[in-house]
Amino acid sequence: MVTSAHILLVGAGIVGCSTALHLARQGITDVLVVDQGPLPATGGSSSHAPGLVFQTNASETMSRLAADTVALYSSLEVDGQPCFHPVGGIEVATTPERWDDLRRKLGLATAWGIDAELLDPGQVRERIPAIDAGYVLGGLHVASDGIAKPVRAAEAMMREARGLGVRFEGGVEVTGFDVRDNRITGVRTGSGDVAAEIVVCCAGIWGPKIGRMAGVTIPVQPLAHQYAVTTPVLPDSETEVAQPILRHQDHSMYFRQARDRYGIGSYRHRVIPVSTDELSPTAAPGTEAPPEGGGWKGMASVHPFTPADFAGPWQEARRLLPVLREAEIGEGMNGLFLFTADGMPVLGRSEVDNFWIAEAVWITHAGGVGKAMAQWLAGRTPEIDLRQADLRRFDDFARSPSYLAQRSAQSFREVYDIIHPQQPPERPRPLRTSPFHDRQRDLGAVFLEANGWERPHWYGCNEPLLEGRDIAEPGPWAGRFWSPIVGAEHLALRERVAMVDMTPLARAEVTGPGAEALLDRLTTGRIDRPPGYVTYALMLTPEGGVRSDVTVARLGRDHFQVGCNGPRDIAWLRDNAETGTQVRDITGGTCCIGLWGPRARDVLAPLADVDVSHEAFGLFRARRLHVGEVPVVALRLSYVGELGWELYTSADFGRRLWDLLAASEHGAFPAGRGAFNGLRIEKGYRAWGTDMWTEHTPAEAGLAFAVKPDKGPFVGREAFLRQGEPARRLRCLRIDDGTVLTGSEPVLADGTPIGFTTSAAYGHTLDASLAYAWLPTDADTDLTIRYFDEPHPATVIDDPAFDPRMTRMRC
């Protein structure tokens, strides 16, 4: 048994093998991969997976990981046998709602660079002769989708990695870790101890158990998923699969040819959670899934088939594919794999410094994830931004067994559902509420949810604001979770003054003698200014990409308040803080009201115990003051492009702050997130994670003004200085026919895709539908956006579209 390695990977399934291979291809070969099962079919989820690879996803990140995976699997073989069958994939619609969704998905595929086409029923039947063409309305066809051979692909990657120097050991069970000073110093196994500088957990359904050994909660849940193989029903064939894979999402099912049979998977059954502690540790030696997709006996990741759960799906399968009326179920399984609270993988470094996670990764994305993880482990920022999959996106509450059980169950039920971008989860709700929640509820607030927070999107009490206004209404898709009141609140804020609950904005308190040095090193702005200044700045990756954007308010010599984009930013600050510097998440213990609009000063001045005139309290300044009896940290900032302040206080004073502002004779009214989003898009304010991320440079994102390279060293400075004129930029578009978009639509020039949209909303002040989009720098002004497969003319306009000289904020 090997006794030391630079990197030890726990798990030799397809994720572990992909990570090992990509490490080796980078020249990192002091790598040991261990698995408790036999190699290459270890008995985990990779060993029983039917191998379907559909690339199109609402997430660009997931689609690109899938495309990388297809490229990798297509390049591999074992003894002349392919690891990927590029037979294509078809999603069919049997309802008008699903057909509309496929038209939307065609746009997603085009936006992410995936060739796709819509098929009529006859064209679907040409490719899948067994289908009842009279039952379907059409399908979405992606020719580059296909069937992976997971065990074979793992073996191919294992062989190449071994040839480059990586070591693999099967039959080795990890039994514990030695942890000292927040680092793993040794790995205990049933075959002896191993010293490792970095440990990566890619143990699949055993991952939670491995995590607990290191003192880390990995927020994943093993669930059982039904898969059955029919008796022979197709003409006998030497080819394992020739027909496209088929998804029948109206009934949460998929189908694949398995020589003369069909393999059928179903999510249309009760949620069946399984505890990791209930799993046997190993698979039977020599177990390997045969080409037909069955024969899973002995695998710890396979539980007995439950026919009663499959009765409804089997009936529907026979309706869609009438040939199955002559077949029976030959064998089946309840195969285990991992789900998360939001349906995304869990990747990245944990709170234990040298313990990394790569979990809840399906076959569809495993090749791309392995490549990204190898880049990360090598000290580089992954080429594909992993913000949506980063382990540290979760707050502590999202790691609780109760939350994970409820949300993972919903993720399972919704695998094939039509999900709107703003659709809130069902439960647990309410989970996180601001101190204003009772007041908001009494005012008829309609709440949506994000990161556990209940966020008002509009208020029923504002219906009178509609009087005399002609509010442009979006179409049926963009108009979900919307009300005309959104437009009325938008316009009224520009005219008067509104109170917007900004409590869910993550914020950290950074204190101590090293606080200034920490923030100066991690951000692009000038931090060494006197107390009372607020700095908008970026945090860059070493490669010069936009890691995040933050506001840094200096409240004292060694006291800063940092407005962040979520727990990832706070973890990054903590990771880099030196002894004597404290980074504290103060989000839950504080609250914030954005008091914005032309009459904001009229509301605040009579209540404040300091002068809030422009001369005494200028833009991008911070002051401690009292609003009535309430101690407040007031920041002269406005994310909507109007005069105003962000007013912060501790949660116990929140309701009193709300009541004082709401009682003003100058007509302060509550406004929701719906209006807020449209206002900030009019003003050209970017939202990190939606409009830009680590793959974009400051100049590309239109944020180079926030980088001060002459201030001295900071993370990403040298890379920033090497960046030339950008070939692409984030541009503002006006959709000329007024169609309201939702984001992620493809942008075309002369019929050729050249980019995609990010944020979108109706700009009620400008009476125009607006969207931001990533486009080539030299893109013409006359463009087309495909929305539900319909063309809509768009024009590049000046950015920002509203008040470019900021006169409304500087008053």
CSV table of C-alpha atoms in Angstrom, one decimal, residues 215-636:
chain,number,residue,atom,x,y,z
A,215,GLY,CA,-15.6,17.1,10.6
A,216,VAL,CA,-17.2,18.5,7.4
A,217,THR,CA,-20.9,18.4,6.5
A,218,ILE,CA,-21.3,17.7,2.8
A,219,PRO,CA,-24.9,18.8,2.0
A,220,VAL,CA,-26.0,16.0,-0.2
A,221,GLN,CA,-28.7,13.3,0.1
A,222,PRO,CA,-28.7,9.8,-1.5
A,223,LEU,CA,-32.0,9.1,-3.1
A,224,ALA,CA,-33.2,6.0,-5.0
A,225,HIS,CA,-34.2,6.3,-8.7
A,226,GLN,CA,-36.0,3.7,-10.6
A,227,TYR,CA,-34.6,2.1,-13.8
A,228,ALA,CA,-36.0,-0.9,-15.6
A,229,VAL,CA,-35.0,-2.9,-18.7
A,230,THR,CA,-37.7,-4.5,-20.8
A,231,THR,CA,-37.7,-8.0,-22.3
A,232,PRO,CA,-36.6,-8.1,-26.0
A,233,VAL,CA,-38.8,-5.8,-28.2
A,234,LEU,CA,-36.6,-4.4,-30.9
A,235,PRO,CA,-35.0,-6.2,-33.8
A,236,ASP,CA,-31.9,-8.0,-32.7
A,237,SER,CA,-28.8,-5.9,-33.2
A,238,GLU,CA,-25.1,-6.2,-32.6
A,239,THR,CA,-25.1,-2.4,-31.9
A,240,GLU,CA,-25.8,-1.6,-28.3
A,241,VAL,CA,-27.5,1.7,-29.1
A,242,ALA,CA,-28.4,3.3,-32.4
A,243,GLN,CA,-31.6,5.3,-31.6
A,244,PRO,CA,-31.4,8.7,-30.0
A,245,ILE,CA,-32.0,8.8,-26.3
A,246,LEU,CA,-35.5,9.9,-25.4
A,247,ARG,CA,-36.9,12.1,-22.6
A,248,HIS,CA,-40.6,12.2,-21.9
A,249,GLN,CA,-40.5,15.0,-19.4
A,250,ASP,CA,-44.2,15.5,-19.1
A,251,HIS,CA,-44.1,12.2,-17.2
A,252,SER,CA,-40.6,12.5,-15.7
A,253,MET,CA,-39.2,9.6,-17.8
A,254,TYR,CA,-36.4,8.7,-20.1
A,255,PHE,CA,-35.7,5.9,-22.5
A,256,ARG,CA,-32.6,4.4,-24.1
A,257,GLN,CA,-32.1,1.5,-26.5
A,258,ALA,CA,-30.2,-1.4,-25.0
A,259,ARG,CA,-29.6,-3.7,-28.0
A,260,ASP,CA,-33.0,-5.3,-28.5
A,261,ARG,CA,-34.6,-3.8,-25.4
A,262,TYR,CA,-35.4,-0.5,-23.9
A,263,GLY,CA,-34.0,0.9,-20.7
A,264,ILE,CA,-36.5,3.1,-18.9
A,265,GLY,CA,-35.8,5.5,-16.1
A,266,SER,CA,-38.5,7.2,-14.0
A,267,TYR,CA,-38.6,10.1,-11.5
A,268,ARG,CA,-42.4,9.8,-11.3
A,269,HIS,CA,-42.5,8.0,-7.9
A,270,ARG,CA,-42.3,8.7,-4.3
A,271,VAL,CA,-39.1,10.2,-2.9
A,272,ILE,CA,-37.0,7.4,-1.4
A,273,PRO,CA,-34.2,8.8,0.7
A,274,VAL,CA,-31.4,6.6,2.0
A,275,SER,CA,-28.9,7.2,4.8
A,276,THR,CA,-25.3,6.8,4.0
A,277,ASP,CA,-24.9,4.9,7.2
A,278,GLU,CA,-27.3,2.2,5.9
A,279,LEU,CA,-25.1,1.5,2.8
A,280,SER,CA,-22.8,-1.6,2.7
A,281,PRO,CA,-19.2,-0.6,2.2
A,282,THR,CA,-18.3,-2.6,-0.9
A,283,ALA,CA,-19.5,-4.1,-4.1
A,284,ALA,CA,-19.2,-7.7,-5.0
A,285,PRO,CA,-15.7,-8.4,-6.6
A,286,GLY,CA,-15.9,-8.3,-10.4
A,287,THR,CA,-19.3,-6.7,-10.5
A,288,GLU,CA,-19.8,-4.7,-13.8
A,289,ALA,CA,-22.9,-3.5,-15.5
A,290,PRO,CA,-23.3,-5.3,-18.8
A,291,PRO,CA,-24.2,-3.3,-22.0
A,292,GLU,CA,-27.8,-4.0,-21.6
A,293,GLY,CA,-27.8,-1.9,-18.5
A,294,GLY,CA,-29.0,-4.6,-16.0
A,295,GLY,CA,-27.3,-7.2,-13.9
A,296,TRP,CA,-26.7,-5.0,-10.9
A,297,LYS,CA,-26.7,-7.6,-8.2
A,298,GLY,CA,-24.1,-7.1,-5.6
A,299,MET,CA,-23.7,-3.4,-6.0
A,300,ALA,CA,-24.1,-1.4,-2.8
A,301,SER,CA,-25.5,1.5,-4.8
A,302,VAL,CA,-28.4,-0.6,-6.0
A,303,HIS,CA,-31.5,-1.4,-3.9
A,304,PRO,CA,-34.3,-3.8,-4.9
A,305,PHE,CA,-36.7,-2.8,-7.5
A,306,THR,CA,-40.2,-1.8,-6.2
A,307,PRO,CA,-42.7,-2.7,-8.9
A,308,ALA,CA,-45.6,-0.8,-7.3
A,309,ASP,CA,-43.7,2.5,-7.8
A,310,PHE,CA,-43.2,1.7,-11.5
A,311,ALA,CA,-46.8,0.8,-12.3
A,312,GLY,CA,-47.9,4.3,-13.5
A,313,PRO,CA,-44.7,5.0,-15.4
A,314,TRP,CA,-44.9,1.6,-17.1
A,315,GLN,CA,-48.4,2.3,-18.3
A,316,GLU,CA,-47.3,5.7,-19.7
A,317,ALA,CA,-44.2,4.1,-21.4
A,318,ARG,CA,-46.6,1.8,-23.3
A,319,ARG,CA,-48.7,4.7,-24.3
A,320,LEU,CA,-45.7,6.6,-25.7
A,321,LEU,CA,-44.0,3.6,-27.3
A,322,PRO,CA,-46.8,1.2,-28.3
A,323,VAL,CA,-44.3,-1.5,-29.1
A,324,LEU,CA,-43.8,-2.0,-25.3
A,325,ARG,CA,-47.4,-3.4,-25.1
A,326,GLU,CA,-45.8,-6.6,-26.3
A,327,ALA,CA,-43.0,-6.5,-23.7
A,328,GLU,CA,-42.6,-7.0,-20.0
A,329,ILE,CA,-40.2,-5.7,-17.4
A,330,GLY,CA,-37.2,-8.0,-17.5
A,331,GLU,CA,-35.3,-6.6,-14.6
A,332,GLY,CA,-35.1,-3.3,-12.6
A,333,MET,CA,-33.4,-1.5,-9.8
A,334,ASN,CA,-33.7,1.4,-7.5
A,335,GLY,CA,-30.3,2.9,-8.1
A,336,LEU,CA,-28.9,5.4,-5.6
A,337,PHE,CA,-27.3,8.7,-6.5
A,338,LEU,CA,-27.0,12.1,-4.9
A,339,PHE,CA,-29.3,15.1,-4.8
A,340,THR,CA,-28.7,18.6,-3.3
A,341,ALA,CA,-31.0,21.4,-2.1
A,342,ASP,CA,-30.7,23.3,-5.4
A,343,GLY,CA,-30.0,20.4,-7.9
A,344,MET,CA,-26.4,21.5,-8.5
A,345,PRO,CA,-23.2,19.7,-7.7
A,346,VAL,CA,-21.1,20.4,-4.5
A,347,LEU,CA,-17.5,21.3,-5.5
A,348,GLY,CA,-14.6,23.1,-3.9
A,349,ARG,CA,-12.5,23.4,-0.8
A,350,SER,CA,-14.2,22.8,2.5
A,351,GLU,CA,-13.7,24.6,5.8
A,352,VAL,CA,-10.9,22.1,6.5
A,353,ASP,CA,-8.0,23.8,4.6
A,354,ASN,CA,-6.8,20.8,2.5
A,355,PHE,CA,-10.0,18.8,2.3
A,356,TRP,CA,-11.8,19.3,-1.1
A,357,ILE,CA,-15.2,18.1,-2.3
A,358,ALA,CA,-16.5,16.8,-5.6
A,359,GLU,CA,-19.9,15.4,-4.9
A,360,ALA,CA,-23.4,15.2,-6.5
A,361,VAL,CA,-21.9,15.0,-9.9
A,362,TRP,CA,-23.9,13.0,-12.5
A,363,ILE,CA,-22.4,11.1,-15.5
A,364,THR,CA,-23.5,14.0,-17.7
A,365,HIS,CA,-21.1,16.4,-16.1
A,366,ALA,CA,-18.3,14.2,-14.6
A,367,GLY,CA,-15.8,14.7,-17.3
A,368,GLY,CA,-16.0,18.5,-17.2
A,369,VAL,CA,-16.1,18.6,-13.4
A,370,GLY,CA,-12.9,16.5,-13.3
A,371,LYS,CA,-11.2,19.0,-15.6
A,372,ALA,CA,-12.4,22.0,-13.5
A,373,MET,CA,-11.4,20.3,-10.2
A,374,ALA,CA,-7.9,19.5,-11.6
A,375,GLN,CA,-7.5,23.2,-12.5
A,376,TRP,CA,-8.6,24.3,-9.1
A,377,LEU,CA,-6.4,21.8,-7.3
A,378,ALA,CA,-3.4,23.0,-9.4
A,379,GLY,CA,-4.0,26.5,-7.9
A,380,ARG,CA,-5.7,28.0,-11.0
A,381,THR,CA,-9.2,29.4,-11.3
A,382,PRO,CA,-11.3,26.9,-13.3
A,383,GLU,CA,-11.9,28.0,-16.9
A,384,ILE,CA,-15.6,27.4,-16.3
A,385,ASP,CA,-17.0,29.5,-13.5
A,386,LEU,CA,-18.3,27.3,-10.7
A,387,ARG,CA,-20.2,29.8,-8.6
A,388,GLN,CA,-23.4,27.8,-8.9
A,389,ALA,CA,-21.7,24.6,-7.8
A,390,ASP,CA,-19.3,25.9,-5.1
A,391,LEU,CA,-19.7,24.2,-1.7
A,392,ARG,CA,-19.4,27.6,-0.1
A,393,ARG,CA,-22.6,28.9,-1.7
A,394,PHE,CA,-24.5,27.4,1.2
A,395,ASP,CA,-25.1,29.1,4.5
A,396,ASP,CA,-25.0,27.0,7.6
A,397,PHE,CA,-28.8,26.4,7.7
A,398,ALA,CA,-28.6,24.8,4.3
A,399,ARG,CA,-26.4,22.0,5.7
A,400,SER,CA,-29.0,21.0,8.3
A,401,PRO,CA,-30.5,17.5,7.8
A,402,SER,CA,-34.0,18.9,7.9
A,403,TYR,CA,-33.4,21.5,5.2
A,404,LEU,CA,-31.5,19.1,3.0
A,405,ALA,CA,-34.2,16.4,3.3
A,406,GLN,CA,-37.0,18.8,2.2
A,407,ARG,CA,-35.1,20.6,-0.5
A,408,SER,CA,-33.4,17.5,-2.0
A,409,ALA,CA,-36.8,15.8,-2.2
A,410,GLN,CA,-38.2,18.8,-4.1
A,411,SER,CA,-35.2,18.7,-6.4
A,412,PHE,CA,-36.0,15.1,-7.1
A,413,ARG,CA,-39.6,15.8,-7.9
A,414,GLU,CA,-38.7,18.7,-10.1
A,415,VAL,CA,-36.0,17.1,-12.2
A,416,TYR,CA,-38.1,17.3,-15.3
A,417,ASP,CA,-40.5,20.0,-14.3
A,418,ILE,CA,-40.9,23.3,-16.1
A,419,ILE,CA,-39.2,25.6,-13.7
A,420,HIS,CA,-39.5,29.4,-14.0
A,421,PRO,CA,-36.3,31.3,-12.9
A,422,GLN,CA,-38.2,33.0,-10.1
A,423,GLN,CA,-40.2,30.0,-9.0
A,424,PRO,CA,-39.8,29.8,-5.2
A,425,PRO,CA,-39.3,26.5,-3.4
A,426,GLU,CA,-42.3,25.1,-1.5
A,427,ARG,CA,-40.7,24.5,1.9
A,428,PRO,CA,-39.4,25.1,4.5
A,429,ARG,CA,-41.0,28.5,4.4
A,430,PRO,CA,-40.8,31.0,5.9
A,431,LEU,CA,-37.2,30.3,7.0
A,432,ARG,CA,-35.4,33.7,7.1
A,433,THR,CA,-37.4,36.9,7.6
A,434,SER,CA,-36.3,40.4,8.1
A,435,PRO,CA,-37.6,42.4,11.1
A,436,PHE,CA,-40.0,44.1,8.7
A,437,HIS,CA,-41.7,40.8,7.7
A,438,ASP,CA,-44.9,41.3,9.8
A,439,ARG,CA,-45.3,44.8,8.5
A,440,GLN,CA,-44.8,43.7,4.9
A,441,ARG,CA,-47.3,40.9,5.2
A,442,ASP,CA,-49.9,43.3,6.6
A,443,LEU,CA,-49.3,45.5,3.6
A,444,GLY,CA,-50.1,42.7,1.2
A,445,ALA,CA,-46.5,41.8,0.2
A,446,VAL,CA,-46.1,39.0,-2.3
A,447,PHE,CA,-43.0,37.1,-1.2
A,448,LEU,CA,-40.6,35.1,-3.3
A,449,GLU,CA,-37.6,33.4,-1.8
A,450,ALA,CA,-33.8,33.5,-2.3
A,451,ASN,CA,-31.1,31.8,-0.1
A,452,GLY,CA,-33.8,31.2,2.5
A,453,TRP,CA,-34.9,34.9,2.7
A,454,GLU,CA,-38.5,35.9,2.2
A,455,ARG,CA,-38.3,38.9,-0.2
A,456,PRO,CA,-41.3,41.1,-1.1
A,457,HIS,CA,-41.6,41.4,-4.9
A,458,TRP,CA,-44.5,43.8,-4.8
A,459,TYR,CA,-47.1,45.1,-2.3
A,460,GLY,CA,-50.8,44.8,-2.6
A,461,CYS,CA,-51.2,48.0,-0.7
A,462,ASN,CA,-49.7,49.8,-3.7
A,463,GLU,CA,-52.5,49.0,-6.1
A,464,PRO,CA,-53.7,52.7,-5.9
A,465,LEU,CA,-50.4,53.7,-7.5
A,466,LEU,CA,-51.7,52.1,-10.7
A,467,GLU,CA,-54.3,54.9,-11.1
A,468,GLY,CA,-53.6,56.9,-14.2
A,469,ARG,CA,-50.7,54.8,-15.3
A,470,ASP,CA,-50.4,52.6,-18.4
A,471,ILE,CA,-48.1,49.8,-17.3
A,472,ALA,CA,-46.6,47.7,-20.0
A,473,GLU,CA,-47.2,44.0,-19.3
A,474,PRO,CA,-44.8,41.2,-20.1
A,475,GLY,CA,-45.8,38.0,-21.9
A,476,PRO,CA,-47.0,34.8,-20.2
A,477,TRP,CA,-43.5,33.5,-19.3
A,478,ALA,CA,-41.9,36.7,-18.2
A,479,GLY,CA,-45.2,37.6,-16.6
A,480,ARG,CA,-45.2,34.8,-14.1
A,481,PHE,CA,-44.6,36.0,-10.5
A,482,TRP,CA,-45.3,39.6,-11.7
A,483,SER,CA,-48.0,42.2,-11.2
A,484,PRO,CA,-48.7,45.6,-12.8
A,485,ILE,CA,-48.0,46.9,-9.3
A,486,VAL,CA,-44.3,46.2,-10.0
A,487,GLY,CA,-44.4,48.9,-12.8
A,488,ALA,CA,-46.3,51.3,-10.6
A,489,GLU,CA,-43.8,51.0,-7.7
A,490,HIS,CA,-41.0,51.5,-10.2
A,491,LEU,CA,-42.4,54.8,-11.5
A,492,ALA,CA,-43.5,56.0,-8.1
A,493,LEU,CA,-40.0,55.5,-6.7
A,494,ARG,CA,-38.6,57.7,-9.4
A,495,GLU,CA,-41.2,60.3,-8.6
A,496,ARG,CA,-41.3,60.1,-4.7
A,497,VAL,CA,-39.5,58.0,-2.2
A,498,ALA,CA,-39.7,54.3,-1.4
A,499,MET,CA,-38.5,51.9,1.2
A,500,VAL,CA,-36.8,48.7,-0.2
A,501,ASP,CA,-35.9,45.9,2.2
A,502,MET,CA,-32.2,45.1,1.5
A,503,THR,CA,-31.8,42.9,4.5
A,504,PRO,CA,-30.9,39.8,2.5
A,505,LEU,CA,-27.8,41.5,1.1
A,506,ALA,CA,-24.9,39.6,2.6
A,507,ARG,CA,-22.5,41.7,4.7
A,508,ALA,CA,-19.5,41.2,6.8
A,509,GLU,CA,-17.8,43.1,9.6
A,510,VAL,CA,-14.0,43.1,9.3
A,511,THR,CA,-12.1,44.4,12.3
A,512,GLY,CA,-8.7,44.3,13.9
A,513,PRO,CA,-5.3,45.8,13.2
A,514,GLY,CA,-4.9,43.8,9.9
A,515,ALA,CA,-8.4,44.7,8.5
A,516,GLU,CA,-7.2,47.5,6.2
A,517,ALA,CA,-4.3,45.4,4.8
A,518,LEU,CA,-6.6,42.4,4.2
A,519,LEU,CA,-9.2,44.5,2.2
A,520,ASP,CA,-6.5,46.4,0.4
A,521,ARG,CA,-4.9,43.1,-0.7
A,522,LEU,CA,-8.2,41.4,-1.8
A,523,THR,CA,-9.9,44.4,-3.5
A,524,THR,CA,-9.2,46.7,-6.4
A,525,GLY,CA,-10.2,49.9,-4.7
A,526,ARG,CA,-8.5,52.5,-2.4
A,527,ILE,CA,-9.2,51.4,1.1
A,528,ASP,CA,-6.7,53.6,2.9
A,529,ARG,CA,-9.1,56.5,3.2
A,530,PRO,CA,-10.4,58.1,6.4
A,531,PRO,CA,-13.3,56.7,8.3
A,532,GLY,CA,-16.6,57.7,6.7
A,533,TYR,CA,-15.7,56.7,3.1
A,534,VAL,CA,-17.4,54.0,1.1
A,535,THR,CA,-15.5,52.3,-1.8
A,536,TYR,CA,-17.0,50.3,-4.6
A,537,ALA,CA,-14.4,47.7,-5.6
A,538,LEU,CA,-13.9,44.3,-7.2
A,539,MET,CA,-12.3,41.2,-5.9
A,540,LEU,CA,-10.3,39.6,-8.7
A,541,THR,CA,-9.0,36.1,-9.3
A,542,PRO,CA,-5.2,35.8,-9.8
A,543,GLU,CA,-6.0,35.6,-13.5
A,544,GLY,CA,-7.7,38.9,-13.4
A,545,GLY,CA,-11.3,37.7,-13.6
A,546,VAL,CA,-14.1,39.3,-11.6
A,547,ARG,CA,-14.4,37.1,-8.5
A,548,SER,CA,-17.0,39.5,-6.9
A,549,ASP,CA,-17.9,43.1,-6.5
A,550,VAL,CA,-18.2,44.6,-3.0
A,551,THR,CA,-18.8,47.9,-1.2
A,552,VAL,CA,-16.4,48.6,1.6
A,553,ALA,CA,-17.5,51.2,4.2
A,554,ARG,CA,-14.8,52.3,6.6
A,555,LEU,CA,-16.5,53.0,9.9
A,556,GLY,CA,-13.4,53.3,12.0
A,557,ARG,CA,-9.6,52.9,11.9
A,558,ASP,CA,-9.8,49.2,12.2
A,559,HIS,CA,-13.5,48.7,11.5
A,560,PHE,CA,-15.1,48.0,8.1
A,561,GLN,CA,-18.5,46.9,6.8
A,562,VAL,CA,-18.3,45.0,3.6
A,563,GLY,CA,-21.4,44.4,1.3
A,564,CYS,CA,-20.9,41.0,-0.3
A,565,ASN,CA,-22.5,38.7,-2.8
A,566,GLY,CA,-23.0,35.8,-0.5
A,567,PRO,CA,-21.3,33.4,1.9
A,568,ARG,CA,-18.6,32.6,-0.7
A,569,ASP,CA,-17.2,36.2,-0.4
A,570,ILE,CA,-17.2,36.0,3.4
A,571,ALA,CA,-15.4,32.7,3.3
A,572,TRP,CA,-12.8,34.2,1.0
A,573,LEU,CA,-12.2,37.0,3.4
A,574,ARG,CA,-11.9,34.6,6.3
A,575,ASP,CA,-9.5,32.4,4.3
A,576,ASN,CA,-7.1,35.3,3.8
A,577,ALA,CA,-7.4,37.0,7.1
A,578,GLU,CA,-4.3,36.9,9.3
A,579,THR,CA,-4.1,36.5,13.0
A,580,GLY,CA,-5.7,39.4,14.8
A,581,THR,CA,-8.2,40.2,12.0
A,582,GLN,CA,-11.7,39.1,12.5
A,583,VAL,CA,-14.3,38.5,9.8
A,584,ARG,CA,-17.8,38.2,11.1
A,585,ASP,CA,-21.0,37.5,9.1
A,586,ILE,CA,-23.4,40.1,10.4
A,587,THR,CA,-26.2,39.5,7.9
A,588,GLY,CA,-28.6,37.8,10.2
A,589,GLY,CA,-28.2,40.1,13.1
A,590,THR,CA,-28.7,43.3,11.2
A,591,CYS,CA,-31.2,44.7,8.7
A,592,CYS,CA,-31.3,47.3,6.0
A,593,ILE,CA,-33.7,49.6,4.3
A,594,GLY,CA,-32.9,51.3,1.0
A,595,LEU,CA,-34.5,54.7,1.3
A,596,TRP,CA,-34.4,55.9,-2.3
A,597,GLY,CA,-36.1,58.5,-4.4
A,598,PRO,CA,-36.2,62.3,-5.1
A,599,ARG,CA,-37.8,62.9,-1.7
A,600,ALA,CA,-35.5,60.6,0.3
A,601,ARG,CA,-33.8,63.5,2.1
A,602,ASP,CA,-37.2,65.0,3.0
A,603,VAL,CA,-38.0,61.8,4.8
A,604,LEU,CA,-34.7,61.3,6.5
A,605,ALA,CA,-33.8,64.8,7.5
A,606,PRO,CA,-36.5,65.4,10.2
A,607,LEU,CA,-35.7,62.0,11.8
A,608,ALA,CA,-31.9,62.2,11.7
A,609,ASP,CA,-29.8,63.8,14.4
A,610,VAL,CA,-27.1,64.9,11.9
A,611,ASP,CA,-27.1,67.1,8.8
A,612,VAL,CA,-27.9,64.9,5.8
A,613,SER,CA,-27.6,67.6,3.2
A,614,HIS,CA,-25.5,66.8,0.1
A,615,GLU,CA,-22.7,69.1,1.4
A,616,ALA,CA,-22.6,67.4,4.8
A,617,PHE,CA,-23.3,63.9,3.7
A,618,GLY,CA,-22.0,63.3,0.2
A,619,LEU,CA,-22.3,60.3,-2.2
A,620,PHE,CA,-20.2,57.3,-1.2
A,621,ARG,CA,-19.9,58.4,2.4
A,622,ALA,CA,-20.9,56.6,5.7
A,623,ARG,CA,-22.0,58.0,9.0
A,624,ARG,CA,-23.3,56.7,12.3
A,625,LEU,CA,-26.5,58.6,13.2
A,626,HIS,CA,-29.8,58.1,14.9
A,627,VAL,CA,-33.2,57.9,13.1
A,628,GLY,CA,-35.4,58.8,15.9
A,629,GLU,CA,-34.2,56.5,18.7
A,630,VAL,CA,-32.7,54.0,16.3
A,631,PRO,CA,-28.9,53.8,16.0
A,632,VAL,CA,-28.1,53.5,12.3
A,633,VAL,CA,-25.1,53.1,10.0
A,634,ALA,CA,-26.1,55.1,7.0
A,635,LEU,CA,-24.3,54.7,3.6
A,636,ARG,CA,-25.0,57.2,0.9
